[in-house]
Each structure stands twice: as structure tokens, then as C-alpha cells.
mmCIF file of N, CA and C in Angstrom:
data_model
loop_
_atom_site.group_PDB
_atom_site.id
_atom_site.type_symbol
_atom_site.label_atom_id
_atom_site.label_comp_id
_atom_site.label_asym_id
_atom_site.label_seq_id
_atom_site.Cartn_x
_atom_site.Cartn_y
_atom_site.Cartn_z
ATOM 1 N N MET F 207 -99.361 41.203 -22.810
ATOM 2 C CA MET F 207 -98.250 41.189 -23.742
ATOM 3 C C MET F 207 -97.839 39.740 -23.969
ATOM 4 N N SER F 208 -97.753 39.362 -25.224
ATOM 5 C CA SER F 208 -97.359 37.993 -25.528
ATOM 6 C C SER F 208 -95.855 37.824 -25.339
ATOM 7 N N LEU F 209 -95.442 36.574 -25.263
ATOM 8 C CA LEU F 209 -94.030 36.273 -25.088
ATOM 9 C C LEU F 209 -93.220 36.813 -26.263
ATOM 10 N N LEU F 210 -93.726 36.659 -27.490
ATOM 11 C CA LEU F 210 -92.995 37.140 -28.663
ATOM 12 C C LEU F 210 -92.849 38.654 -28.653
ATOM 13 N N SER F 211 -93.928 39.367 -28.325
ATOM 14 C CA SER F 211 -93.819 40.831 -28.311
ATOM 15 C C SER F 211 -92.868 41.287 -27.203
ATOM 16 N N PHE F 212 -92.829 40.547 -26.091
ATOM 17 C CA PHE F 212 -91.880 40.872 -25.024
ATOM 18 C C PHE F 212 -90.442 40.654 -25.492
ATOM 19 N N LEU F 213 -90.189 39.513 -26.131
ATOM 20 C CA LEU F 213 -88.839 39.189 -26.584
ATOM 21 C C LEU F 213 -88.324 40.142 -27.646
ATOM 22 N N PHE F 214 -89.228 40.599 -28.511
ATOM 23 C CA PHE F 214 -88.803 41.437 -29.632
ATOM 24 C C PHE F 214 -89.138 42.910 -29.436
ATOM 25 N N LYS F 215 -89.524 43.272 -28.242
ATOM 26 C CA LYS F 215 -89.825 44.664 -27.951
ATOM 27 C C LYS F 215 -88.589 45.519 -28.221
ATOM 28 N N GLY F 216 -88.774 46.618 -28.918
ATOM 29 C CA GLY F 216 -87.662 47.503 -29.218
ATOM 30 C C GLY F 216 -86.890 47.124 -30.460
ATOM 31 N N HIS F 217 -87.195 45.974 -31.061
ATOM 32 C CA HIS F 217 -86.483 45.548 -32.253
ATOM 33 C C HIS F 217 -87.219 45.930 -33.529
ATOM 34 N N THR F 218 -88.438 46.392 -33.394
ATOM 35 C CA THR F 218 -89.162 46.840 -34.573
ATOM 36 C C THR F 218 -88.924 48.335 -34.736
ATOM 37 N N MET F 219 -88.961 48.772 -35.971
ATOM 38 C CA MET F 219 -88.718 50.181 -36.252
ATOM 39 C C MET F 219 -90.013 50.971 -36.104
ATOM 40 N N PRO F 220 -89.905 52.217 -35.675
ATOM 41 C CA PRO F 220 -91.100 53.070 -35.612
ATOM 42 C C PRO F 220 -91.690 53.232 -37.009
ATOM 43 N N GLU F 221 -92.966 53.548 -37.090
ATOM 44 C CA GLU F 221 -93.621 53.664 -38.394
ATOM 45 C C GLU F 221 -93.050 54.802 -39.243
ATOM 46 N N GLU F 222 -92.386 55.769 -38.624
ATOM 47 C CA GLU F 222 -91.779 56.879 -39.367
ATOM 48 C C GLU F 222 -90.512 56.460 -40.113
ATOM 49 N N VAL F 223 -90.002 55.251 -39.824
ATOM 50 C CA VAL F 223 -88.757 54.774 -40.421
ATOM 51 C C VAL F 223 -89.052 53.685 -41.444
ATOM 52 N N GLN F 224 -88.461 53.841 -42.624
ATOM 53 C CA GLN F 224 -88.559 52.808 -43.643
ATOM 54 C C GLN F 224 -87.155 52.388 -44.037
ATOM 55 N N VAL F 225 -86.935 51.091 -44.119
ATOM 56 C CA VAL F 225 -85.648 50.558 -44.540
ATOM 57 C C VAL F 225 -85.784 50.188 -46.013
ATOM 58 N N LEU F 226 -84.920 50.792 -46.839
ATOM 59 C CA LEU F 226 -84.975 50.576 -48.282
ATOM 60 C C LEU F 226 -83.782 49.767 -48.754
ATOM 61 N N ASP F 227 -84.008 48.881 -49.739
ATOM 62 C CA ASP F 227 -82.874 48.175 -50.319
ATOM 63 C C ASP F 227 -82.086 49.148 -51.200
ATOM 64 N N ARG F 228 -80.934 48.707 -51.657
ATOM 65 C CA ARG F 228 -80.018 49.585 -52.387
ATOM 66 C C ARG F 228 -80.673 50.261 -53.587
ATOM 67 N N GLU F 229 -81.401 49.508 -54.373
ATOM 68 C CA GLU F 229 -81.997 50.075 -55.585
ATOM 69 C C GLU F 229 -83.066 51.118 -55.263
ATOM 70 N N ASP F 230 -83.942 50.820 -54.306
ATOM 71 C CA ASP F 230 -84.983 51.790 -53.925
ATOM 72 C C ASP F 230 -84.365 53.036 -53.302
ATOM 73 N N TYR F 231 -83.325 52.847 -52.501
ATOM 74 C CA TYR F 231 -82.633 53.966 -51.856
ATOM 75 C C TYR F 231 -81.987 54.846 -52.925
ATOM 76 N N LYS F 232 -81.287 54.202 -53.852
ATOM 77 C CA LYS F 232 -80.604 54.924 -54.925
ATOM 78 C C LYS F 232 -81.604 55.737 -55.741
ATOM 79 N N GLN F 233 -82.730 55.128 -56.056
ATOM 80 C CA GLN F 233 -83.765 55.816 -56.826
ATOM 81 C C GLN F 233 -84.327 56.999 -56.037
ATOM 82 N N ALA F 234 -84.568 56.819 -54.756
ATOM 83 C CA ALA F 234 -85.155 57.868 -53.925
ATOM 84 C C ALA F 234 -84.230 59.077 -53.794
ATOM 85 N N ILE F 235 -82.930 58.839 -53.616
ATOM 86 C CA ILE F 235 -82.023 59.976 -53.423
ATOM 87 C C ILE F 235 -81.634 60.636 -54.743
ATOM 88 N N SER F 236 -81.981 60.026 -55.860
ATOM 89 C CA SER F 236 -81.640 60.606 -57.158
ATOM 90 C C SER F 236 -82.692 61.600 -57.649
ATOM 91 N N LYS F 237 -83.726 61.816 -56.872
ATOM 92 C CA LYS F 237 -84.833 62.680 -57.292
ATOM 93 C C LYS F 237 -84.636 64.137 -56.890
ATOM 94 N N GLY F 238 -83.422 64.637 -56.945
ATOM 95 C CA GLY F 238 -83.174 66.026 -56.598
ATOM 96 C C GLY F 238 -82.483 66.166 -55.259
ATOM 97 N N LYS F 239 -82.550 67.369 -54.715
ATOM 98 C CA LYS F 239 -81.875 67.663 -53.456
ATOM 99 C C LYS F 239 -82.590 66.971 -52.295
ATOM 100 N N VAL F 240 -81.853 66.132 -51.581
ATOM 101 C CA VAL F 240 -82.415 65.409 -50.436
ATOM 102 C C VAL F 240 -81.519 65.614 -49.222
ATOM 103 N N GLN F 241 -82.081 65.367 -48.060
ATOM 104 C CA GLN F 241 -81.312 65.382 -46.814
ATOM 105 C C GLN F 241 -80.679 64.003 -46.671
ATOM 106 N N LEU F 242 -79.385 63.909 -46.923
ATOM 107 C CA LEU F 242 -78.666 62.636 -46.933
ATOM 108 C C LEU F 242 -77.534 62.698 -45.918
ATOM 109 N N VAL F 243 -77.557 61.772 -44.952
ATOM 110 C CA VAL F 243 -76.578 61.806 -43.864
ATOM 111 C C VAL F 243 -75.936 60.438 -43.652
ATOM 112 N N ASP F 244 -74.615 60.447 -43.610
ATOM 113 C CA ASP F 244 -73.801 59.286 -43.281
ATOM 114 C C ASP F 244 -73.515 59.381 -41.783
ATOM 115 N N VAL F 245 -73.957 58.394 -40.998
ATOM 116 C CA VAL F 245 -73.798 58.456 -39.543
ATOM 117 C C VAL F 245 -72.565 57.690 -39.047
ATOM 118 N N ARG F 246 -71.643 57.384 -39.958
ATOM 119 C CA ARG F 246 -70.407 56.691 -39.585
ATOM 120 C C ARG F 246 -69.390 57.690 -39.042
ATOM 121 N N THR F 247 -68.267 57.172 -38.586
ATOM 122 C CA THR F 247 -67.196 58.030 -38.085
ATOM 123 C C THR F 247 -66.585 58.821 -39.244
ATOM 124 N N ARG F 248 -65.853 59.857 -38.906
ATOM 125 C CA ARG F 248 -65.198 60.687 -39.928
ATOM 126 C C ARG F 248 -64.243 59.849 -40.776
ATOM 127 N N ALA F 249 -63.486 58.951 -40.137
ATOM 128 C CA ALA F 249 -62.540 58.100 -40.869
ATOM 129 C C ALA F 249 -63.273 57.204 -41.866
ATOM 130 N N GLU F 250 -64.389 56.619 -41.443
ATOM 131 C CA GLU F 250 -65.175 55.780 -42.350
ATOM 132 C C GLU F 250 -65.693 56.615 -43.520
ATOM 133 N N PHE F 251 -66.186 57.798 -43.212
ATOM 134 C CA PHE F 251 -66.721 58.698 -44.237
ATOM 135 C C PHE F 251 -65.638 59.052 -45.250
ATOM 136 N N MET F 252 -64.454 59.359 -44.771
ATOM 137 C CA MET F 252 -63.357 59.758 -45.653
ATOM 138 C C MET F 252 -62.880 58.604 -46.539
ATOM 139 N N SER F 253 -63.131 57.370 -46.120
ATOM 140 C CA SER F 253 -62.708 56.225 -46.927
ATOM 141 C C SER F 253 -63.677 55.947 -48.076
ATOM 142 N N GLY F 254 -64.781 56.663 -48.114
ATOM 143 C CA GLY F 254 -65.764 56.527 -49.187
ATOM 144 C C GLY F 254 -67.160 56.779 -48.658
ATOM 145 N N HIS F 255 -67.972 57.474 -49.446
ATOM 146 C CA HIS F 255 -69.343 57.786 -49.031
ATOM 147 C C HIS F 255 -70.207 58.044 -50.264
ATOM 148 N N ILE F 256 -71.503 58.117 -50.050
ATOM 149 C CA ILE F 256 -72.432 58.410 -51.133
ATOM 150 C C ILE F 256 -72.332 59.897 -51.452
ATOM 151 N N LYS F 257 -72.225 60.215 -52.724
ATOM 152 C CA LYS F 257 -72.077 61.594 -53.172
ATOM 153 C C LYS F 257 -73.225 62.459 -52.637
ATOM 154 N N GLY F 258 -72.849 63.594 -52.058
ATOM 155 C CA GLY F 258 -73.833 64.539 -51.537
ATOM 156 C C GLY F 258 -74.179 64.346 -50.073
ATOM 157 N N ALA F 259 -73.614 63.314 -49.445
ATOM 158 C CA ALA F 259 -73.936 63.032 -48.043
ATOM 159 C C ALA F 259 -73.176 63.958 -47.100
ATOM 160 N N SER F 260 -73.844 64.345 -46.024
ATOM 161 C CA SER F 260 -73.199 65.027 -44.905
ATOM 162 C C SER F 260 -72.751 63.944 -43.935
ATOM 163 N N ASN F 261 -71.738 64.243 -43.130
ATOM 164 C CA ASN F 261 -71.255 63.267 -42.156
ATOM 165 C C ASN F 261 -71.560 63.759 -40.749
ATOM 166 N N ILE F 262 -72.394 62.981 -40.032
ATOM 167 C CA ILE F 262 -72.690 63.267 -38.628
ATOM 168 C C ILE F 262 -72.504 61.954 -37.875
ATOM 169 N N ASP F 263 -71.428 61.874 -37.122
ATOM 170 C CA ASP F 263 -71.042 60.654 -36.420
ATOM 171 C C ASP F 263 -72.037 60.337 -35.295
ATOM 172 N N PHE F 264 -72.672 59.181 -35.390
ATOM 173 C CA PHE F 264 -73.651 58.752 -34.392
ATOM 174 C C PHE F 264 -73.057 58.696 -32.986
ATOM 175 N N PHE F 265 -71.772 58.371 -32.884
ATOM 176 C CA PHE F 265 -71.136 58.196 -31.583
ATOM 177 C C PHE F 265 -70.731 59.505 -30.911
ATOM 178 N N GLN F 266 -71.094 60.642 -31.480
ATOM 179 C CA GLN F 266 -70.696 61.933 -30.915
ATOM 180 C C GLN F 266 -71.685 62.484 -29.893
ATOM 181 N N GLY F 267 -72.618 61.666 -29.424
ATOM 182 C CA GLY F 267 -73.519 62.049 -28.338
ATOM 183 C C GLY F 267 -74.336 63.292 -28.615
ATOM 184 N N SER F 268 -74.209 64.304 -27.754
ATOM 185 C CA SER F 268 -75.016 65.516 -27.896
ATOM 186 C C SER F 268 -74.671 66.284 -29.170
ATOM 187 N N ALA F 269 -73.437 66.158 -29.661
ATOM 188 C CA ALA F 269 -73.056 66.808 -30.915
ATOM 189 C C ALA F 269 -73.857 66.213 -32.077
ATOM 190 N N PHE F 270 -74.183 64.918 -31.991
ATOM 191 C CA PHE F 270 -75.014 64.263 -33.002
ATOM 192 C C PHE F 270 -76.372 64.948 -33.054
ATOM 193 N N GLU F 271 -76.986 65.116 -31.900
ATOM 194 C CA GLU F 271 -78.311 65.734 -31.843
ATOM 195 C C GLU F 271 -78.277 67.181 -32.315
ATOM 196 N N SER F 272 -77.307 67.956 -31.872
ATOM 197 C CA SER F 272 -77.269 69.367 -32.261
ATOM 198 C C SER F 272 -76.966 69.534 -33.743
ATOM 199 N N ALA F 273 -76.215 68.612 -34.335
ATOM 200 C CA ALA F 273 -75.907 68.700 -35.769
ATOM 201 C C ALA F 273 -77.172 68.582 -36.625
ATOM 202 N N PHE F 274 -78.173 67.894 -36.111
ATOM 203 C CA PHE F 274 -79.415 67.727 -36.880
ATOM 204 C C PHE F 274 -80.347 68.929 -36.756
ATOM 205 N N SER F 275 -79.966 69.930 -35.986
ATOM 206 C CA SER F 275 -80.825 71.112 -35.839
ATOM 207 C C SER F 275 -80.951 71.884 -37.150
ATOM 208 N N ARG F 276 -80.008 71.714 -38.064
ATOM 209 C CA ARG F 276 -80.077 72.425 -39.343
ATOM 210 C C ARG F 276 -80.912 71.680 -40.401
ATOM 211 N N PHE F 277 -81.382 70.515 -40.049
ATOM 212 C CA PHE F 277 -82.197 69.724 -40.980
ATOM 213 C C PHE F 277 -83.680 69.958 -40.725
ATOM 214 N N LYS F 278 -84.475 69.843 -41.772
ATOM 215 C CA LYS F 278 -85.921 70.031 -41.667
ATOM 216 C C LYS F 278 -86.566 68.731 -41.193
ATOM 217 N N ARG F 279 -87.290 68.811 -40.079
ATOM 218 C CA ARG F 279 -87.905 67.619 -39.487
ATOM 219 C C ARG F 279 -89.120 67.121 -40.274
ATOM 220 N N ASP F 280 -89.715 67.983 -41.081
ATOM 221 C CA ASP F 280 -90.903 67.592 -41.839
ATOM 222 C C ASP F 280 -90.579 67.146 -43.265
ATOM 223 N N LYS F 281 -89.296 67.075 -43.618
ATOM 224 C CA LYS F 281 -88.863 66.605 -44.938
ATOM 225 C C LYS F 281 -88.198 65.245 -44.791
ATOM 226 N N PRO F 282 -88.255 64.409 -45.837
ATOM 227 C CA PRO F 282 -87.610 63.092 -45.753
ATOM 228 C C PRO F 282 -86.114 63.218 -45.437
ATOM 229 N N LEU F 283 -85.644 62.333 -44.583
ATOM 230 C CA LEU F 283 -84.238 62.295 -44.195
ATOM 231 C C LEU F 283 -83.708 60.904 -44.516
ATOM 232 N N PHE F 284 -82.628 60.844 -45.287
ATOM 233 C CA PHE F 284 -82.020 59.576 -45.678
ATOM 234 C C PHE F 284 -80.729 59.402 -44.903
ATOM 235 N N ILE F 285 -80.594 58.260 -44.224
ATOM 236 C CA ILE F 285 -79.395 57.995 -43.435
ATOM 237 C C ILE F 285 -78.827 56.631 -43.791
ATOM 238 N N TYR F 286 -77.551 56.454 -43.481
ATOM 239 C CA TYR F 286 -76.912 55.148 -43.642
ATOM 240 C C TYR F 286 -75.659 55.098 -42.782
ATOM 241 N N CYS F 287 -75.210 53.870 -42.515
ATOM 242 C CA CYS F 287 -73.954 53.646 -41.807
ATOM 243 C C CYS F 287 -73.186 52.578 -42.580
ATOM 244 N N GLN F 288 -72.322 51.843 -41.925
ATOM 245 C CA GLN F 288 -71.533 50.831 -42.622
ATOM 246 C C GLN F 288 -72.344 49.565 -42.908
ATOM 247 N N SER F 289 -73.102 49.087 -41.905
ATOM 248 C CA SER F 289 -73.803 47.806 -42.071
ATOM 249 C C SER F 289 -75.310 47.887 -41.846
ATOM 250 N N GLY F 290 -75.783 48.991 -41.307
ATOM 251 C CA GLY F 290 -77.212 49.141 -41.033
ATOM 252 C C GLY F 290 -77.562 49.146 -39.558
ATOM 253 N N ASN F 291 -76.647 48.729 -38.698
ATOM 254 C CA ASN F 291 -76.939 48.679 -37.258
ATOM 255 C C ASN F 291 -76.979 50.067 -36.626
ATOM 256 N N ARG F 292 -75.930 50.844 -36.830
ATOM 257 C CA ARG F 292 -75.876 52.198 -36.267
ATOM 258 C C ARG F 292 -76.997 53.069 -36.805
ATOM 259 N N SER F 293 -77.268 52.949 -38.102
ATOM 260 C CA SER F 293 -78.298 53.801 -38.695
ATOM 261 C C SER F 293 -79.688 53.437 -38.167
ATOM 262 N N GLN F 294 -79.908 52.193 -37.801
ATOM 263 C CA GLN F 294 -81.196 51.835 -37.190
ATOM 264 C C GLN F 294 -81.324 52.501 -35.825
ATOM 265 N N ARG F 295 -80.242 52.507 -35.060
ATOM 266 C CA ARG F 295 -80.253 53.185 -33.757
ATOM 267 C C ARG F 295 -80.423 54.689 -33.957
ATOM 268 N N ALA F 296 -79.732 55.230 -34.957
ATOM 269 C CA ALA F 296 -79.844 56.658 -35.263
ATOM 270 C C ALA F 296 -81.265 57.005 -35.693
ATOM 271 N N ALA F 297 -81.884 56.139 -36.491
ATOM 272 C CA ALA F 297 -83.253 56.391 -36.971
ATOM 273 C C ALA F 297 -84.224 56.507 -35.800
ATOM 274 N N ARG F 298 -84.102 55.614 -34.839
ATOM 275 C CA ARG F 298 -84.968 55.685 -33.653
ATOM 276 C C ARG F 298 -84.766 57.004 -32.912
ATOM 277 N N LYS F 299 -83.516 57.399 -32.763
ATOM 278 C CA LYS F 299 -83.196 58.641 -32.070
ATOM 279 C C LYS F 299 -83.761 59.840 -32.838
ATOM 280 N N LEU F 300 -83.651 59.817 -34.154
ATOM 281 C CA LEU F 300 -84.146 60.920 -34.977
ATOM 282 C C LEU F 300 -85.668 61.046 -34.889
ATOM 283 N N VAL F 301 -86.357 59.926 -34.853
ATOM 284 C CA VAL F 301 -87.813 59.952 -34.668
ATOM 285 C C VAL F 301 -88.144 60.574 -33.313
ATOM 286 N N ASP F 302 -87.397 60.181 -32.287
ATOM 287 C CA ASP F 302 -87.596 60.771 -30.957
ATOM 288 C C ASP F 302 -87.332 62.276 -30.972
ATOM 289 N N MET F 303 -86.461 62.730 -31.877
ATOM 290 C CA MET F 303 -86.137 64.150 -32.001
ATOM 291 C C MET F 303 -87.167 64.909 -32.841
ATOM 292 N N GLY F 304 -88.139 64.176 -33.409
ATOM 293 C CA GLY F 304 -89.210 64.840 -34.140
ATOM 294 C C GLY F 304 -89.192 64.695 -35.641
ATOM 295 N N PHE F 305 -88.273 63.910 -36.202
ATOM 296 C CA PHE F 305 -88.270 63.696 -37.644
ATOM 297 C C PHE F 305 -89.443 62.789 -38.024
ATOM 298 N N LYS F 306 -90.152 63.170 -39.062
ATOM 299 C CA LYS F 306 -91.395 62.497 -39.444
ATOM 300 C C LYS F 306 -91.209 61.388 -40.468
ATOM 301 N N GLU F 307 -90.113 61.450 -41.249
ATOM 302 C CA GLU F 307 -89.918 60.507 -42.347
ATOM 303 C C GLU F 307 -88.421 60.213 -42.481
ATOM 304 N N VAL F 308 -87.999 59.030 -42.029
ATOM 305 C CA VAL F 308 -86.591 58.653 -42.051
ATOM 306 C C VAL F 308 -86.435 57.392 -42.894
ATOM 307 N N TYR F 309 -85.485 57.435 -43.811
ATOM 308 C CA TYR F 309 -85.207 56.290 -44.677
ATOM 309 C C TYR F 309 -83.793 55.795 -44.397
ATOM 310 N N ASP F 310 -83.675 54.490 -44.199
ATOM 311 C CA ASP F 310 -82.408 53.860 -43.853
ATOM 312 C C ASP F 310 -82.017 52.897 -44.972
ATOM 313 N N LEU F 311 -80.726 52.869 -45.319
ATOM 314 C CA LEU F 311 -80.209 51.978 -46.353
ATOM 315 C C LEU F 311 -79.993 50.582 -45.769
ATOM 316 N N LYS F 312 -80.756 49.617 -46.242
ATOM 317 C CA LYS F 312 -80.645 48.229 -45.764
ATOM 318 C C LYS F 312 -79.242 47.690 -46.053
ATOM 319 N N GLY F 313 -78.576 47.210 -45.007
ATOM 320 C CA GLY F 313 -77.237 46.642 -45.163
ATOM 321 C C GLY F 313 -76.133 47.691 -45.173
ATOM 322 N N GLY F 314 -76.495 48.959 -45.163
ATOM 323 C CA GLY F 314 -75.528 50.041 -45.070
ATOM 324 C C GLY F 314 -74.674 50.259 -46.301
ATOM 325 N N TYR F 315 -73.644 51.060 -46.118
ATOM 326 C CA TYR F 315 -72.754 51.471 -47.213
ATOM 327 C C TYR F 315 -72.070 50.283 -47.870
ATOM 328 N N ARG F 316 -71.834 49.235 -47.119
ATOM 329 C CA ARG F 316 -71.156 48.082 -47.710
ATOM 330 C C ARG F 316 -71.977 47.481 -48.854
ATOM 331 N N THR F 317 -73.310 47.600 -48.800
ATOM 332 C CA THR F 317 -74.129 47.092 -49.914
ATOM 333 C C THR F 317 -74.135 48.078 -51.083
ATOM 334 N N TRP F 318 -73.871 49.351 -50.787
ATOM 335 C CA TRP F 318 -73.866 50.382 -51.821
ATOM 336 C C TRP F 318 -72.727 50.164 -52.812
ATOM 337 N N THR F 319 -71.600 49.704 -52.312
ATOM 338 C CA THR F 319 -70.395 49.610 -53.136
ATOM 339 C C THR F 319 -70.292 48.328 -53.945
ATOM 340 N N TYR F 320 -71.218 47.391 -53.764
ATOM 341 C CA TYR F 320 -71.147 46.140 -54.522
ATOM 342 C C TYR F 320 -71.922 46.238 -55.801
#
């Protein structure tokens, strides 16, 4: 293992996860009914969210995992948070839970509103 791979281990996203910029994300979710999830807190969600998004708070531990039981693991799943940090952690967890295709909004909801 090289020094660089050691230093950056765990910082790369699994191949099942793609991070999309605002325009690509917007285009992807506009193609009909999609699995769209806001992983921010309820208060953050209530202050504004992408139309059609479900709210599943990443910080809710086992409730987070059980909430995803109603989603199809073999269909694309679109997630976002406020800045992109939480959703990257959520994306890794979702891949571990068996989701095959996860899309994350680069920069999070804050980039959506500009």
C-alpha cells in the first residue's frame, strides 16, 4: 500500500456512488418518478427541500436504516444533505445496505438554491 492510498483510504466513494453537479442532478431527477431522499434533520427539511423528496435524517441511527427498507435497492437512489458531507457518509452506508446505484448532489442543498 502506498503512502497516498494509506492517507486517503476511506475518502474515495464506492463505485456504486456518483456525485453529480446541480445541473446533472436536476436533469436526472426530472425524468419521472425517482427515489429522492433528503438526509438532513427534520428542521432543515422544513426550512426548504427539493420538491418530491422524502426526509430521512442521517443522524437517527437504526431508524435511518429501517426507513430505507421501503426503497428499492436495485433502482437509482438520489440523496442530498446541506453541504454534501452527510450525504457522502449516507451514500457509503446505503451501499453497505445493498443499494446498487446512489447519486449524491455535489455541494448539497445549499448549491440547489443558488
